[in-house]
Amino acid sequence: MLLLISPDSVEEALACAEAAEHLDIVDVKKPDEGSLGANFPWVIREIRAAVPADKPVSATVGDVPYKPGTVAQAALGAAVSGATYIKVGLYGCGTPDQAIEVMRGVVRAVKDFRPDAFVVASGYADAHRIGCVNPLALPDIAHRSGADAAMLDTAVKDGTRLFDHVPPDACARFVQQAHAAGLLAALAGSVKREDLATLTRIGTDIVGVRGAVCEGGDRDTGRIQPRLVASFRAEMDRHAQEFAATTAAR
């Protein structure tokens, strides 16, 4: 399971760089603009320069509307700015067909520029609260649009978490459907240490966190701390080892 950490500034990216051995992907976002709020192109560039070259940089394009051309341009902008993982929050898409149309535009725009870029179709576990596409449709949307991964996050940051809206058995189906389509499955949404055993067991490929590695556990006012990144990774590794041992003993 890969660990994706989301700094919101160059200062926080430097904290990620300090903890680079403990994380896999540095994800640029702007939390005050939403769950998958997009940051500025120059911030993406500066963060790309601040973290080790062997750590891929991911960038969110935003909680996007159903405007395929607008979103395609935004996604290309993120790629041009140095991101190799491009995440699109399908906030304004009410149907799978709308989401597929948006994501096909993103895939073409990004991969025409950089064929090895990694495109992530992101939905929301609490989709029922905002009226967007069903979260369990994301693997099929990602597959049919040519994306590389399907992701779930939460749209409303009010203390509720991923498993409060999509329980573990449904998340397991999400992961299975993604894998069956040849995609990676990414899960986020106020993920905490106590969720790691379940995330490991269901085969999650990428876990995205912010609050869990911020001082005080606060994604908005807390700052990412290298010691918390290292501690979170150690807990991930412990669960991975225990799961491997349990599986081998069967």
PDB file of N, CA, C and O in Angstrom, residues 10 13-14 17 42-53 57 81-82:
ATOM      1  N   VAL A  10       4.331  25.095   0.083  1.00  0.00           N
ATOM      2  CA  VAL A  10       5.730  24.705  -0.073  1.00  0.00           C
ATOM      3  C   VAL A  10       6.344  24.392   1.283  1.00  0.00           C
ATOM      4  O   VAL A  10       7.139  23.454   1.412  1.00  0.00           O
ATOM      5  N   ALA A  13       5.441  21.009   2.079  1.00  0.00           N
ATOM      6  CA  ALA A  13       6.158  20.093   1.188  1.00  0.00           C
ATOM      7  C   ALA A  13       7.570  19.843   1.690  1.00  0.00           C
ATOM      8  O   ALA A  13       8.100  18.728   1.563  1.00  0.00           O
ATOM      9  N   LEU A  14       8.185  20.846   2.285  1.00  0.00           N
ATOM     10  CA  LEU A  14       9.518  20.662   2.854  1.00  0.00           C
ATOM     11  C   LEU A  14       9.478  19.693   4.029  1.00  0.00           C
ATOM     12  O   LEU A  14      10.408  18.911   4.234  1.00  0.00           O
ATOM     13  N   ALA A  17       9.410  16.426   2.425  1.00  0.00           N
ATOM     14  CA  ALA A  17      10.744  16.080   1.941  1.00  0.00           C
ATOM     15  C   ALA A  17      11.600  15.544   3.072  1.00  0.00           C
ATOM     16  O   ALA A  17      12.392  14.608   2.891  1.00  0.00           O
ATOM     17  N   TRP A  42       2.004  27.587  -9.840  1.00  0.00           N
ATOM     18  CA  TRP A  42       3.333  27.884  -9.315  1.00  0.00           C
ATOM     19  C   TRP A  42       3.615  27.130  -8.020  1.00  0.00           C
ATOM     20  O   TRP A  42       4.763  26.804  -7.736  1.00  0.00           O
ATOM     21  N   VAL A  43       2.558  26.813  -7.252  1.00  0.00           N
ATOM     22  CA  VAL A  43       2.752  26.012  -6.040  1.00  0.00           C
ATOM     23  C   VAL A  43       3.117  24.582  -6.421  1.00  0.00           C
ATOM     24  O   VAL A  43       3.998  23.967  -5.804  1.00  0.00           O
ATOM     25  N   ILE A  44       2.456  24.046  -7.448  1.00  0.00           N
ATOM     26  CA  ILE A  44       2.820  22.707  -7.924  1.00  0.00           C
ATOM     27  C   ILE A  44       4.284  22.689  -8.349  1.00  0.00           C
ATOM     28  O   ILE A  44       5.046  21.786  -7.980  1.00  0.00           O
ATOM     29  N   ARG A  45       4.693  23.692  -9.109  1.00  0.00           N
ATOM     30  CA  ARG A  45       6.088  23.755  -9.572  1.00  0.00           C
ATOM     31  C   ARG A  45       7.065  23.832  -8.403  1.00  0.00           C
ATOM     32  O   ARG A  45       8.095  23.152  -8.380  1.00  0.00           O
ATOM     33  N   GLU A  46       6.745  24.679  -7.425  1.00  0.00           N
ATOM     34  CA  GLU A  46       7.641  24.859  -6.279  1.00  0.00           C
ATOM     35  C   GLU A  46       7.715  23.594  -5.425  1.00  0.00           C
ATOM     36  O   GLU A  46       8.786  23.231  -4.925  1.00  0.00           O
ATOM     37  N   ILE A  47       6.573  22.909  -5.275  1.00  0.00           N
ATOM     38  CA  ILE A  47       6.577  21.665  -4.504  1.00  0.00           C
ATOM     39  C   ILE A  47       7.333  20.581  -5.258  1.00  0.00           C
ATOM     40  O   ILE A  47       8.099  19.812  -4.665  1.00  0.00           O
ATOM     41  N   ARG A  48       7.169  20.547  -6.578  1.00  0.00           N
ATOM     42  CA  ARG A  48       7.939  19.576  -7.373  1.00  0.00           C
ATOM     43  C   ARG A  48       9.441  19.806  -7.167  1.00  0.00           C
ATOM     44  O   ARG A  48      10.217  18.844  -7.061  1.00  0.00           O
ATOM     45  N   ALA A  49       9.854  21.040  -7.079  1.00  0.00           N
ATOM     46  CA  ALA A  49      11.269  21.346  -6.884  1.00  0.00           C
ATOM     47  C   ALA A  49      11.727  21.059  -5.458  1.00  0.00           C
ATOM     48  O   ALA A  49      12.916  20.804  -5.227  1.00  0.00           O
ATOM     49  N   ALA A  50      10.782  21.069  -4.512  1.00  0.00           N
ATOM     50  CA  ALA A  50      11.154  20.933  -3.103  1.00  0.00           C
ATOM     51  C   ALA A  50      11.302  19.491  -2.647  1.00  0.00           C
ATOM     52  O   ALA A  50      12.011  19.219  -1.674  1.00  0.00           O
ATOM     53  N   VAL A  51      10.634  18.556  -3.314  1.00  0.00           N
ATOM     54  CA  VAL A  51      10.667  17.159  -2.860  1.00  0.00           C
ATOM     55  C   VAL A  51      11.649  16.366  -3.717  1.00  0.00           C
ATOM     56  O   VAL A  51      11.953  16.745  -4.844  1.00  0.00           O
ATOM     57  N   PRO A  52      12.159  15.256  -3.187  1.00  0.00           N
ATOM     58  CA  PRO A  52      13.129  14.461  -3.946  1.00  0.00           C
ATOM     59  C   PRO A  52      12.595  14.058  -5.318  1.00  0.00           C
ATOM     60  O   PRO A  52      11.402  13.780  -5.485  1.00  0.00           O
ATOM     61  N   ALA A  53      13.495  14.019  -6.283  1.00  0.00           N
ATOM     62  CA  ALA A  53      13.097  13.749  -7.666  1.00  0.00           C
ATOM     63  C   ALA A  53      12.446  12.387  -7.841  1.00  0.00           C
ATOM     64  O   ALA A  53      11.658  12.185  -8.773  1.00  0.00           O
ATOM     65  N   VAL A  57       4.885  13.589  -7.778  1.00  0.00           N
ATOM     66  CA  VAL A  57       3.998  14.634  -7.278  1.00  0.00           C
ATOM     67  C   VAL A  57       2.629  14.472  -7.928  1.00  0.00           C
ATOM     68  O   VAL A  57       2.508  14.350  -9.138  1.00  0.00           O
ATOM     69  N   SER A  81       2.670  21.815 -15.051  1.00  0.00           N
ATOM     70  CA  SER A  81       3.303  22.381 -13.856  1.00  0.00           C
ATOM     71  C   SER A  81       4.185  21.380 -13.116  1.00  0.00           C
ATOM     72  O   SER A  81       4.865  21.766 -12.162  1.00  0.00           O
ATOM     73  N   GLY A  82       4.163  20.115 -13.537  1.00  0.00           N
ATOM     74  CA  GLY A  82       5.084  19.149 -12.959  1.00  0.00           C
ATOM     75  C   GLY A  82       4.460  17.964 -12.260  1.00  0.00           C
ATOM     76  O   GLY A  82       5.175  17.083 -11.764  1.00  0.00           O
TER      77      GLY A  82
END
